[in-house]
Each structure stands twice: as C-alpha cells, then as structure tokens.
CSV table of C-alpha atoms and ligand atoms in Angstrom, one decimal:
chain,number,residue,atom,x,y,z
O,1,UNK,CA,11.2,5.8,-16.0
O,2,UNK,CA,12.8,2.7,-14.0
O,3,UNK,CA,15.7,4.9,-13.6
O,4,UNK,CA,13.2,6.9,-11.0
O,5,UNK,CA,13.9,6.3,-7.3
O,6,UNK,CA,10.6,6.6,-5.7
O,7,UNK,CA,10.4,7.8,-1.8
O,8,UNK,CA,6.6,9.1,-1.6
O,9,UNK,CA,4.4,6.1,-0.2
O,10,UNK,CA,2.7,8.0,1.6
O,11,UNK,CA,1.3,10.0,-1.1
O,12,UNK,CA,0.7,6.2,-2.7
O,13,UNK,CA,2.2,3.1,-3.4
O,14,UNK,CA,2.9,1.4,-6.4
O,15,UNK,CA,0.9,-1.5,-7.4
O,16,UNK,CA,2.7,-5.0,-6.2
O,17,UNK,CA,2.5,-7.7,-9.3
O,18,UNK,CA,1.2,-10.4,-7.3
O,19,UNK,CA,-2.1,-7.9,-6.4
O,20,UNK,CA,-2.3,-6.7,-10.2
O,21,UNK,CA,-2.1,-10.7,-11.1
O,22,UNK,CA,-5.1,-11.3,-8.3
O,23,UNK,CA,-7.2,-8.3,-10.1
O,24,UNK,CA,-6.3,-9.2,-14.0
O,25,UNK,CA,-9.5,-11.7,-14.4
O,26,UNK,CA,-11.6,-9.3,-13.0
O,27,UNK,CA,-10.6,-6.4,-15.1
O,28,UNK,CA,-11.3,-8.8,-17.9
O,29,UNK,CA,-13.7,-12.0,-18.1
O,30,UNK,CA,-14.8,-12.1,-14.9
O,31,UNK,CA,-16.8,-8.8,-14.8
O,32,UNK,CA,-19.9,-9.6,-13.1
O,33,UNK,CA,-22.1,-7.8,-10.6
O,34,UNK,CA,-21.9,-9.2,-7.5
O,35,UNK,CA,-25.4,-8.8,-6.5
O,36,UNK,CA,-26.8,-10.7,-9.6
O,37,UNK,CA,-27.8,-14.4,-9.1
O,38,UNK,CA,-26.8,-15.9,-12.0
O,39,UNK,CA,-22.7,-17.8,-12.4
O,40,UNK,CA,-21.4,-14.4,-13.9
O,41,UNK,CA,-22.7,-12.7,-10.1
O,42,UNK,CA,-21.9,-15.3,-7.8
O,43,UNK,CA,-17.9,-15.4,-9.2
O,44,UNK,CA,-17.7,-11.5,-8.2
O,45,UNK,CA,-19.9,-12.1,-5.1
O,46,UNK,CA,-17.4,-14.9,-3.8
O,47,UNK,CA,-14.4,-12.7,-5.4
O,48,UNK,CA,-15.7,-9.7,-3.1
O,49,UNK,CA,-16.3,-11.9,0.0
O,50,UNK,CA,-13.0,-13.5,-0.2
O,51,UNK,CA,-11.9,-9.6,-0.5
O,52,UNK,CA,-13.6,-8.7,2.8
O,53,UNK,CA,-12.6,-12.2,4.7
O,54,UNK,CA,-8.7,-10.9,4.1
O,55,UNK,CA,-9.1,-7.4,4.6
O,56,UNK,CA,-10.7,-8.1,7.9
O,57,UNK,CA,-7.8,-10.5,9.2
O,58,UNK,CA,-5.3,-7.7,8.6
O,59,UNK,CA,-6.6,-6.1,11.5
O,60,UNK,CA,-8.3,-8.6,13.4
O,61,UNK,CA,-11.9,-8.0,12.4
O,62,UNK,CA,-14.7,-10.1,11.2
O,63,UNK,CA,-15.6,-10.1,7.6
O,64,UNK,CA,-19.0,-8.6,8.4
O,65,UNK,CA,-17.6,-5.8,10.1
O,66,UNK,CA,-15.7,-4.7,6.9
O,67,UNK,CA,-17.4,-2.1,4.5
O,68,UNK,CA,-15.9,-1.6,1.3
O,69,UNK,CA,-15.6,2.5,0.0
O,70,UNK,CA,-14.2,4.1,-2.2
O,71,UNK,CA,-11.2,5.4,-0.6
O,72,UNK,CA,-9.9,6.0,2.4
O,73,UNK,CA,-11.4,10.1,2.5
O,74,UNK,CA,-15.3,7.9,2.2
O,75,UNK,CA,-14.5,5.7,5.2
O,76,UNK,CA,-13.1,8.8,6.9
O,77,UNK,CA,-16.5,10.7,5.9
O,78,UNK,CA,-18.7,7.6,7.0
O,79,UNK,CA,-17.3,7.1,10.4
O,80,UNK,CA,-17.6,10.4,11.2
O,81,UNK,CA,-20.6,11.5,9.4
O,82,UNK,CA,-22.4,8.3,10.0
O,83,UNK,CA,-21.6,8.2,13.7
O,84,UNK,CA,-22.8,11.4,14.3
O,85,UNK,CA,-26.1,11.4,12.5
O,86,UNK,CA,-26.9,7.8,13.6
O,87,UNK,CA,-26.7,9.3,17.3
O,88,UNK,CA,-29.8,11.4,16.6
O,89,UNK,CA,-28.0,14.7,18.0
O,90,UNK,CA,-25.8,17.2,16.8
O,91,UNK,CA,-23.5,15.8,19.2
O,92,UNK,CA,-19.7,16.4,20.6
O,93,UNK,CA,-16.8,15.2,18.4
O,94,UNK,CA,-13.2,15.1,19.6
O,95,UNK,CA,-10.6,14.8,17.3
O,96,UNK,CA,-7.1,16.4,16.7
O,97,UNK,CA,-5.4,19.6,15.2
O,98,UNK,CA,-3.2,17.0,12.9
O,99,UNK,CA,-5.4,15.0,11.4
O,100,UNK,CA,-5.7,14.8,7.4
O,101,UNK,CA,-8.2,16.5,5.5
O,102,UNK,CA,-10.6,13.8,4.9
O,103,UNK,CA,-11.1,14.6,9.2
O,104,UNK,CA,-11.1,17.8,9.6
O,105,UNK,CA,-13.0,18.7,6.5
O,106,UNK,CA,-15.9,16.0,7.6
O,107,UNK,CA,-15.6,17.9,10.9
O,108,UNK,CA,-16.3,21.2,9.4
O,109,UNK,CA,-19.2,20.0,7.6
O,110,UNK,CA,-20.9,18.8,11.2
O,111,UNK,CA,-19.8,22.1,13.0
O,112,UNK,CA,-21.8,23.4,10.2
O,113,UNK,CA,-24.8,21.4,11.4
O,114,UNK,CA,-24.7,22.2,14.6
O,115,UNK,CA,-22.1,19.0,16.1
O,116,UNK,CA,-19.8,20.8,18.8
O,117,UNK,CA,-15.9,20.0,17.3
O,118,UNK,CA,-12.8,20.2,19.8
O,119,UNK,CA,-9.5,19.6,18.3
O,120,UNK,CA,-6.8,18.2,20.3
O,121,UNK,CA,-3.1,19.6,19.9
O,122,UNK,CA,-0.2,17.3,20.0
O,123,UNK,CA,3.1,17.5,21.6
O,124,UNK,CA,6.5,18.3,20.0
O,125,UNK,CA,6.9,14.8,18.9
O,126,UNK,CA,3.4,14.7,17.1
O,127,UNK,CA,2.0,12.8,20.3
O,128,UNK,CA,-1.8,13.2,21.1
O,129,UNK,CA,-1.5,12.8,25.3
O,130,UNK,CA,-3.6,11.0,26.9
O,131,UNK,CA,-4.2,13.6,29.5
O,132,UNK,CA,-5.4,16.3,26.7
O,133,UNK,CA,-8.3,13.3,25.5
O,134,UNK,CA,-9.0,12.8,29.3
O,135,UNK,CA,-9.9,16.7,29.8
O,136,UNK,CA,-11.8,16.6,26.5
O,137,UNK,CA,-13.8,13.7,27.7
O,138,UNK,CA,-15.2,15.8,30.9
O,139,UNK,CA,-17.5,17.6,28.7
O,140,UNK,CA,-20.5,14.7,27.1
O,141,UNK,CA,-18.8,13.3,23.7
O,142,UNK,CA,-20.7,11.1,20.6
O,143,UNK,CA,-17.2,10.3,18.8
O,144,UNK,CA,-13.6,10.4,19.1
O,145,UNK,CA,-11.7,10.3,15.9
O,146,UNK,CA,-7.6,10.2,16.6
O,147,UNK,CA,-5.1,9.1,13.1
O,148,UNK,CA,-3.3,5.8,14.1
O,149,UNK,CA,-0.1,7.1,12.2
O,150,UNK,CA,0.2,10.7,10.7
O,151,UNK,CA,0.8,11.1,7.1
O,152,UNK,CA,3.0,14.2,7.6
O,153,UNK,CA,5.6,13.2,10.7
O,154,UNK,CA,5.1,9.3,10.9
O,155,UNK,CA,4.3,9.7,14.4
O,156,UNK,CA,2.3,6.7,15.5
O,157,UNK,CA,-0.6,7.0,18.9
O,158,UNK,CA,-0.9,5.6,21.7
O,159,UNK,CA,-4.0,4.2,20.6
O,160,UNK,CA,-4.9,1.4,23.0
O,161,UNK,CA,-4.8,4.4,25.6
O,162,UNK,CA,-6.4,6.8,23.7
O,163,UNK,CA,-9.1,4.3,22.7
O,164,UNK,CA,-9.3,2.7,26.2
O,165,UNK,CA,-9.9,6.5,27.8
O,166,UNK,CA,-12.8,7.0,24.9
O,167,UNK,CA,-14.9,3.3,26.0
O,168,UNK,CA,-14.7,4.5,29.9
O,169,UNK,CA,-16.3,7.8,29.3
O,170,UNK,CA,-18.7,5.5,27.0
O,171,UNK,CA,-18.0,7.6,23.2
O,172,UNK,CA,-16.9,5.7,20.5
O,173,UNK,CA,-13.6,5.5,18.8
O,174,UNK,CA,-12.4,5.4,15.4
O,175,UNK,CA,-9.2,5.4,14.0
O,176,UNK,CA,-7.9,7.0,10.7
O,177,UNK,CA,-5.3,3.8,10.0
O,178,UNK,CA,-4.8,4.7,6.3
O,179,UNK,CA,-1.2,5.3,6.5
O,180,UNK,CA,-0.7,2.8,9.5
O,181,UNK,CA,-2.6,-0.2,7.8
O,182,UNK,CA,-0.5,-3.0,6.3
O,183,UNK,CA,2.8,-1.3,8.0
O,184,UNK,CA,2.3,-2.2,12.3
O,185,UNK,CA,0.4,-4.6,13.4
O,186,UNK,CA,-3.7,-3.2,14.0
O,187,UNK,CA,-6.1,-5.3,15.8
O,188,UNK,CA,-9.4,-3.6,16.8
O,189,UNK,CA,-10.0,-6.0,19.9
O,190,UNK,CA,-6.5,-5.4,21.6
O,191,UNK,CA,-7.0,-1.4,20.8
O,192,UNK,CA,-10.8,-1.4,21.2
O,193,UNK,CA,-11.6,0.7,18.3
O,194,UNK,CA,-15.3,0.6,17.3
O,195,UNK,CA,-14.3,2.5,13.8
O,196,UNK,CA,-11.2,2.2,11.6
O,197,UNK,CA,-10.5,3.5,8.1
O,198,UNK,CA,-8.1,1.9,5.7
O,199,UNK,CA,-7.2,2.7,2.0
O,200,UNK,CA,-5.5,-0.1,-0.4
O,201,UNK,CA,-3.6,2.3,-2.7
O,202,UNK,CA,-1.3,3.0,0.9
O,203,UNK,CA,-0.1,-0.6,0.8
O,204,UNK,CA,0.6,-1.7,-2.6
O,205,UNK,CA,-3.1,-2.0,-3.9
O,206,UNK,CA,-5.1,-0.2,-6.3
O,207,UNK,CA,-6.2,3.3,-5.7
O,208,UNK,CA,-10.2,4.1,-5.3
O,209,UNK,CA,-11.1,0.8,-2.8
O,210,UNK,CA,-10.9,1.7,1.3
O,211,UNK,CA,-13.3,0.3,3.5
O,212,UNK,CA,-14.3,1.2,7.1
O,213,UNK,CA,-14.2,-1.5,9.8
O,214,UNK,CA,-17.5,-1.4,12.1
O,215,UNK,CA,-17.7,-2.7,14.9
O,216,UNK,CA,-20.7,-5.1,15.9
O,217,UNK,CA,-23.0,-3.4,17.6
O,218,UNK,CA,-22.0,0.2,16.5
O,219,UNK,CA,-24.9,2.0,14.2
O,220,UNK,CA,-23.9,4.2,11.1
O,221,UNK,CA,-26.2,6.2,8.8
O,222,UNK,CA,-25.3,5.7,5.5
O,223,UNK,CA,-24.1,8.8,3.8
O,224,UNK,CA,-24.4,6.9,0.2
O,225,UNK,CA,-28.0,6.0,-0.9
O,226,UNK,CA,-28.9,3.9,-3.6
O,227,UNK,CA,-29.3,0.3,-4.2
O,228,UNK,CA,-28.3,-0.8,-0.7
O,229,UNK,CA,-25.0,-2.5,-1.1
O,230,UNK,CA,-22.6,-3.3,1.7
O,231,UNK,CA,-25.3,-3.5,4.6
O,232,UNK,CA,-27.1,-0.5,3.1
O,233,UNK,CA,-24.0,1.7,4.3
O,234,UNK,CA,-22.3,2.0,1.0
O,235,UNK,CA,-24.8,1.9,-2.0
O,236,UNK,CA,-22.8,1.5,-5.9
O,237,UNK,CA,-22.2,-1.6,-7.7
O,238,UNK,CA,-19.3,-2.8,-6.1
O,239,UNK,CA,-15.4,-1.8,-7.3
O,240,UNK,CA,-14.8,-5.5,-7.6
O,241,UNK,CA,-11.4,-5.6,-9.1
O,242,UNK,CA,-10.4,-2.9,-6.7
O,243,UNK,CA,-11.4,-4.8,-3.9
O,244,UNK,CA,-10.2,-8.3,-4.9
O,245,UNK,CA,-6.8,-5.8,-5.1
O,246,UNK,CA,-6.8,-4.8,-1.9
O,247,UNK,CA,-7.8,-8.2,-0.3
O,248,UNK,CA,-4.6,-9.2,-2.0
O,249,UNK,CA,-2.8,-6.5,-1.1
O,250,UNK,CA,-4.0,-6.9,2.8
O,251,UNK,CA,-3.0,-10.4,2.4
O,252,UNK,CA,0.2,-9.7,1.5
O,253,UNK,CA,1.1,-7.2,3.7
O,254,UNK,CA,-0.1,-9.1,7.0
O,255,UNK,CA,2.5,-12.3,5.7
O,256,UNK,CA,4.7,-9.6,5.3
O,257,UNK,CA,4.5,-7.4,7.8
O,258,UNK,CA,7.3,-7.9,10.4
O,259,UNK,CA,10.4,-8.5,7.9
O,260,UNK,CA,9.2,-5.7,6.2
O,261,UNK,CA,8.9,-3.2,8.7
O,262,UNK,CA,12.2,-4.0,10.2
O,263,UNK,CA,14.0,-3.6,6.7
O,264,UNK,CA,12.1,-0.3,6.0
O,265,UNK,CA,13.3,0.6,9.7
O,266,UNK,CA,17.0,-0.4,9.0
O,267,UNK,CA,16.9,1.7,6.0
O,268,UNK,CA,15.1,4.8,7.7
O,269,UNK,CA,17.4,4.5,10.6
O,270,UNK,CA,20.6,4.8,8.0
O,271,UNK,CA,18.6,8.3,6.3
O,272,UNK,CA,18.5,9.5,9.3
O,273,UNK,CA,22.2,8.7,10.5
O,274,UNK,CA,23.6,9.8,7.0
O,275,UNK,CA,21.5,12.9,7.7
O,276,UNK,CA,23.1,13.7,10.9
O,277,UNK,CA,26.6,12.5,9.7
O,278,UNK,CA,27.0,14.6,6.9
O,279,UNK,CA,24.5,17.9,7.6
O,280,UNK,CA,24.9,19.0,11.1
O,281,UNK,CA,22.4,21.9,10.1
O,282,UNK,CA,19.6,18.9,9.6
O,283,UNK,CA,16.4,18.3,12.0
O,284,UNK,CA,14.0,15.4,12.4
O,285,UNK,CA,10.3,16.1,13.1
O,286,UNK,CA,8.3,14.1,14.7
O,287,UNK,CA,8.5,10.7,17.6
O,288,UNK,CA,11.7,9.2,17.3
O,289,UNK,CA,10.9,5.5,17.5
O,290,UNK,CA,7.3,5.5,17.9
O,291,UNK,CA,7.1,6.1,14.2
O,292,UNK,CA,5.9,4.2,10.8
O,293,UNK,CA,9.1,2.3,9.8
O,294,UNK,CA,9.3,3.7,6.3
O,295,UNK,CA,8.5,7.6,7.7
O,296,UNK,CA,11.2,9.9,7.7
O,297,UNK,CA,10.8,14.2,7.9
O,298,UNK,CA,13.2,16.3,8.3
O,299,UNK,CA,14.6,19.7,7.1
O,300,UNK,CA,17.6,22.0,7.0
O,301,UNK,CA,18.3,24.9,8.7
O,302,UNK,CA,19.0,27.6,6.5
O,303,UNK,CA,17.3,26.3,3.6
O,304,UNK,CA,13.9,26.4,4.5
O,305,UNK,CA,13.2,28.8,1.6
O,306,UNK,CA,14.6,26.5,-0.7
O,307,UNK,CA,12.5,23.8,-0.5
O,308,UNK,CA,10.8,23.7,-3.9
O,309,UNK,CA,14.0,24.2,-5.6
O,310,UNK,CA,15.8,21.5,-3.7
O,311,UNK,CA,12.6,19.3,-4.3
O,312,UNK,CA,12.4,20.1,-8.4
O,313,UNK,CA,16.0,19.3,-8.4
O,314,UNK,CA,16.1,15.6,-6.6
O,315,UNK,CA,13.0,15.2,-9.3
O,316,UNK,CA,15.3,16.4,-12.2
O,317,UNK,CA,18.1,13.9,-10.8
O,318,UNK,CA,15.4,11.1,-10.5
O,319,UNK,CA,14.4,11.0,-6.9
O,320,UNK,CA,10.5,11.2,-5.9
O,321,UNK,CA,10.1,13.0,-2.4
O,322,UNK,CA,7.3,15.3,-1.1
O,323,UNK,CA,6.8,18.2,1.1
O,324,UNK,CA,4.5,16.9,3.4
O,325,UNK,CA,1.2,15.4,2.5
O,326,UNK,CA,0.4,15.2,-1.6
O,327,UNK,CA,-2.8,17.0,-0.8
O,328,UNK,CA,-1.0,20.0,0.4
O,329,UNK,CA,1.5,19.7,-2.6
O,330,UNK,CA,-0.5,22.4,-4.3
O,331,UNK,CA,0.4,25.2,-2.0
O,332,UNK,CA,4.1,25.2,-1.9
O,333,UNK,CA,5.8,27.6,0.4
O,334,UNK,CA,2.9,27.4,3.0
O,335,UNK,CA,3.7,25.4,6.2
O,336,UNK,CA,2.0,22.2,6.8
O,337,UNK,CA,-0.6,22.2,9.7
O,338,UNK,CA,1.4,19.4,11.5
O,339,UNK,CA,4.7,20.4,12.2
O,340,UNK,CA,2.5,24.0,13.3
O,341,UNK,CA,0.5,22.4,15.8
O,342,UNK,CA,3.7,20.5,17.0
O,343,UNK,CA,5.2,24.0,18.1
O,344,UNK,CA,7.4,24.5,15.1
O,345,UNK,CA,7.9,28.4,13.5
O,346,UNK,CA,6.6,29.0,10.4
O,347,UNK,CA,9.9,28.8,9.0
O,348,UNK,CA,11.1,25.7,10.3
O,349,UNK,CA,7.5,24.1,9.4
O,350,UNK,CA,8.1,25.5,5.6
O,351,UNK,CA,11.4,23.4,5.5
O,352,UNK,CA,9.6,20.0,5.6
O,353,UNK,CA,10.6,16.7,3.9
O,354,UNK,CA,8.9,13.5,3.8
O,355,UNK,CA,10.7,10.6,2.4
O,356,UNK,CA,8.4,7.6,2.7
O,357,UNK,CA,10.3,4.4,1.5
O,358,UNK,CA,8.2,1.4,0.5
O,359,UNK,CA,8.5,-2.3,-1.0
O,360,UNK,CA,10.6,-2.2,-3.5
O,361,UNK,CA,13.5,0.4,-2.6
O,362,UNK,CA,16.7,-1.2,-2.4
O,363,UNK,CA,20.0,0.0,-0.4
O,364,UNK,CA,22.0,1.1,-3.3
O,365,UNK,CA,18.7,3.6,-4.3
O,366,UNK,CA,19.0,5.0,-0.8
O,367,UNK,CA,22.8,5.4,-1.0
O,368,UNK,CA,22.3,7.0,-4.5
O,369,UNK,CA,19.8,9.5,-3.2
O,370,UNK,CA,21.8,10.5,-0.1
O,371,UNK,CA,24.3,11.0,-2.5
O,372,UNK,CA,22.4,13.1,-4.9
O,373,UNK,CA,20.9,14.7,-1.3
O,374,UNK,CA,24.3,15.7,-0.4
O,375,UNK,CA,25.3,17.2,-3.8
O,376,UNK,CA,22.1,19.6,-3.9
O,377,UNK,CA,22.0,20.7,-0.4
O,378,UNK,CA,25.4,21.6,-0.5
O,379,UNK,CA,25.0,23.7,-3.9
O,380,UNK,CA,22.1,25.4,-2.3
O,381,UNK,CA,24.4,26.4,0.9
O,382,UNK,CA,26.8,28.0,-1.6
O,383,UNK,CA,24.5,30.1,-3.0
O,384,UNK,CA,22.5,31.1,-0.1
O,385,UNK,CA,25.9,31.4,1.3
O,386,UNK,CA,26.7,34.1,-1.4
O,387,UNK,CA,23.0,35.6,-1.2
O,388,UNK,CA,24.3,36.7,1.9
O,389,UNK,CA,27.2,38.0,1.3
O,390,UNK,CA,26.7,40.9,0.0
O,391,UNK,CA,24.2,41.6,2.5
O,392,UNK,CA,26.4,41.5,5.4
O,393,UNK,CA,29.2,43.6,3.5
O,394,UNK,CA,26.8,46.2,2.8
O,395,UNK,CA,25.8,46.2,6.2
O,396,UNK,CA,29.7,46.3,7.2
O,397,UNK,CA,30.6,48.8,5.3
O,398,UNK,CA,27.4,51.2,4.0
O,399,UNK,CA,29.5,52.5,0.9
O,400,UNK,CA,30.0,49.4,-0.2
O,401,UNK,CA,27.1,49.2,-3.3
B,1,LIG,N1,-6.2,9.7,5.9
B,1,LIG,C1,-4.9,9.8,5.8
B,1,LIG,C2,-4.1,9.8,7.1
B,1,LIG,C3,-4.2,9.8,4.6
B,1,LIG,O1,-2.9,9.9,4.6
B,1,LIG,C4,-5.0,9.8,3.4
B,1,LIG,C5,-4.3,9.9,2.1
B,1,LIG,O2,-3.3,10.5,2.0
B,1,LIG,C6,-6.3,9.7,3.5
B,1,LIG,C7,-6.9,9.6,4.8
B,1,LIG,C8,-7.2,9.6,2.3
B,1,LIG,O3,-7.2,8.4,1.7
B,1,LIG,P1,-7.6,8.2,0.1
B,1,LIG,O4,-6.4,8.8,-0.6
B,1,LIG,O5,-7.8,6.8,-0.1
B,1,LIG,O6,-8.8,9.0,0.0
C-alpha cells in the first residue's frame, strides 16, 4: 500500500506518528476514567485537560470553552440543536444552501419542530455575501450557522463579516470549521464566533473526537444525557485516547501551520497550472485564492460522464481522489449540492474533482499523479472522441449504419 498516493484529506487524514506516539499509553496502561478519584482517574483527567488546554489555543479559546464530541457531525448537532432549544422558542435559524450534511440535516430535524430555516445561496465562487446574511437578518434570528471552509470547493468565508453582521442584529454565530481547523489561522475573538465545530480526524488525528467551542456566556441544551460529563453538555465516559490525539494533533498543527499552508499552496497552485497547461478543456470551481491551501476541484469539459471511470482508474494506478464530499461518494453520477447552488448545470456539477493534499505528499507524488492524470484523461478523450464518431457520420450521411 505505500505505493498509494493519497489526495482525499478532506474525506480524512492519516494519523501523524508523533499524535499516535502521544495516544499509545492511553490505548494501553494508562486507561483510566477520568472522572474517578483515585491515580488511575486523575492521569486521564490531567491527560484530557491537557487535551482541552491545546485544542483551545488552536483557535484562541479558553480551555473551558472547549467540549469534547464525538466527531465533528455531534458538535455540528450540538451547536445547532442546543442553541435552538436552549432559546426556549422554535426560533429562526440562518444558514446556507452549501453546508455539509451534519448542517442541513440538524436543520431539518428543527424545521421539523417548528424552528423557521432560511438557507443562504452563495455566489459563483462558493462565496456567502454579506449582503444576502444582511437581508436574512431583517426578519428576528436565534442562530446563524455559516462553514468556515467548504469541504466540496475549498472556498473559505468571510467570516469576521459574516459573524460581525450576526452580533449587530444580536443572533449568535457558529462556525462549521471542521475542514478549516488546523489549516488557516481561527481565532474566535478576532471573528467573534460564539460557536465553532472542529473534528481531529481532518488534521492528522484520530477519527471519533470533535469538540464544539462555546463561548462564555452562550447557553446550550445538551442533546446527550447521562452521567453529566463535559459541563453536562456531552454525557459518555470520555474518548480519552482520542482526545489526548487530537490535543496533539491541534498542537501540532498550530506550530505548524504557516510553513504548511504555504507548501500545500505551492503545490496546489502547480495542480492547478499543470491543469491549465496541459488540458485547455479543464475548469476550477470555486474562490480562487480565498481558498484552503490543500483544496483543489476541478473538472473537464467533455468528460463529465466519465467521472467514475476516470476516478476507478487513478485508484487502479494508485492515486486516492474523490468526487466531492466522502459522504456523497455513495451516489455517483448525481451532482453535488455545492457546485448546484454555485450556478453550475447539472452536467458541469457531475464532472467534479476534489484533490485535497495533506502532510505528507511530496512533489515527485504530485508530478506522478499529473502524469498518470494526463495519461487517463487523454485515453478517455479518445474514446469519447470515437463514441462520437459514428454519431456524427450517421447524422452526415443517414445511410451510413
Ligand atoms: N462538517 C464538514 C464541513 C465536514 O467536511 C465534515 C466531514 O467531512 C463534517 C462536518 C463531519 O465531521 P465528522 O466526520 O467528524 O463527523
């Protein structure tokens, strides 16, 4: 399997050695319960608040305003669902027509009971404008829920705005960071968030650990009842090797942060330029700059019906991509949401790639899969090419069968 080039991190990452190293002990010896008193509770406790102290400084929190989930979809659900019902009214929600499922499922759910639920669309480049939130905002809103990055098109908000809109007309804001956390630089007091949702298994940790970030101040109903863990908003016996994992994972990503994001940039910005170079048939979707560094979609015109063999052939060569989000992966050959809402034909939004590089790609994997890129597309041209053929000679010449 090392021979596999991997380009989906935004389906997941894999885990980085120096977080497995951090969560070893506590997938062995050290397996206490961190609510028990005795030595065996107090190493987990500590291990767990050590967790929350370095989660927090990724984005600029406290430690007390992190609650640990168990994935990014549960913070998503706790924000919203928590928000709304701590309110004490059905409500009016705000969010957008691009958001992931963990969103606009929880959204469904409170249309169901009654909350009022206005999606906002989104330009060409994937951009929610501020003007759109602004009109949204006339009517009374509880909560405005807006995706720091999107997992489809990389495009990244303007969130201070969008969160800065939301405070003057006095509704709360939280952000879906899960793809953005650990890849641009978050903090909750310069964007003014009151709610943000991260997941580890997006930035080299280990999946089933998110957490949500609270803001002081901001009341949540717990959606999770039991034993009252984590502030009585997330009851379970805590996930403590997954969250010592993604303390070390946060950790690492914040040291890491800036030289990483300009080398995933560098090597983005060659995709795309190789892309252009040697397909003039290729498109980009979504911003392009105000996007994740790794994040790259794009299709080709021509080929759009193509996709899953061009896909099942990179895997056969080696190379892990993705048609849009992994939870859409199950039905091929019907056109992501995103690239819909962003004005693109059903065609066009069929033809979607998403090549998410992470930590450990190198150059020469990224010059091996435009190679093996260039060597499938054109194969597929050939043979659309002589699809067609036929097709138009028939309709040239009628007797021709
Ligand atoms: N939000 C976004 C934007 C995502 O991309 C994902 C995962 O793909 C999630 C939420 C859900 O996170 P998790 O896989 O931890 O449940």
């Amino acid at each position: 399997m090392n021979s596999r080039t991997y380009l989906d991190h935004s389906a997941t990452t894999p885990l980085d050695p120096r977080v497995l190293d951090a969560m070893g002990p506590f997938l062995g010896g050290s397996f206490g319960n961190p609510s028990s008193l005795h030595y065996e509770g107090r190493v987990a406790r500590a291990a767990v608040e050590t967790a929350r102290a370095q989660v927090a400084k990724l984005i600029g929190a406290e430690a007390d305003e992190i609650i640990f989930t168990a994935s990014g979809t549960e913070a998503d659900n706790l924000a919203l669902i928590g928000a709304i019902r701590a309110s004490g009214k059905p409500g009016h929600l705000v969010t957008t027509a691009i958001e992931h499922a963990a969103i606009l499922q929880a959204c469904k759910f409170l249309a169901a009971g009654g909350t009022r639920v206005t999606h906002l669309s989104c330009d060409a480049d994937g951009l929610i404008r501020p003007e759109a939130l602004l009109r949204a905002l006339q009517s009374n809103v509880t909560l405005v829920s807006i995706m720091a990055a999107n997992n489809v098109v990389g495009t990244i908000q303007p969130l201070e705005e969008l969160a800065h809109l939301t405070k003057l007309n006095g509704a709360l804001f939280h952000t879906d960071a899960v793809q953005a956390g650990g890849k641009i630089p978050l903090d909750v007091n310069n964007l003014r968030v009151d709610l943000l949702s991260l997941s580890a298994h997006k930035l080299h940790g280990p999946k089933g650990i998110g957490a949500l970030y609270v803001r002081k101040g901001v009341h949540l109903s717990p959606i999770v009842f039991g034993g009252g863990q984590e502030r009585g908003l997330r009851s379970a016996t805590e996930n403590v090797a997954g969250t010592v994992g993604f303390g070390a994972a946060a950790e690492i990503a914040r040291k890491e942060m800036t030289n990483e994001a300009t080398r995933l940039t560098q090597l983005r910005e060659h995709i795309a330029a190789e892309l252009k170079r040697l397909f003039p048939n290729s498109y980009l979707f979504g911003h392009p700059t105000q996007r994740l560094p790794g994040h790259l979609s794009f299709g080709f015109r021509g080929l759009e019906g193509e996709l899953g063999k061009l896909l099942t052939a990179l895997d056969e060569a080696g190379i892990a991509v993705s048609a849009g989000s992994a939870c859409s992966a199950h039905h091929a050959g019907e056109p992501s949401a995103v690239p819909l809402a962003m004005g693109y034909d059903a065609q066009s939004a069929r033809g979607l790639i998403r090549v998410s590089l992470g930590r450990f790609n190198t150059q020469q994997e990224i010059a091996r899969f435009l190679e093996i890129l260039a060597t499938i597309v054109k194969k597929l041209h050939e043979v659309a090419e002589r699809k067609a053929a036929p097709q138009s000679m028939l309709e040239a010449d009628p007797t021709f069968v």
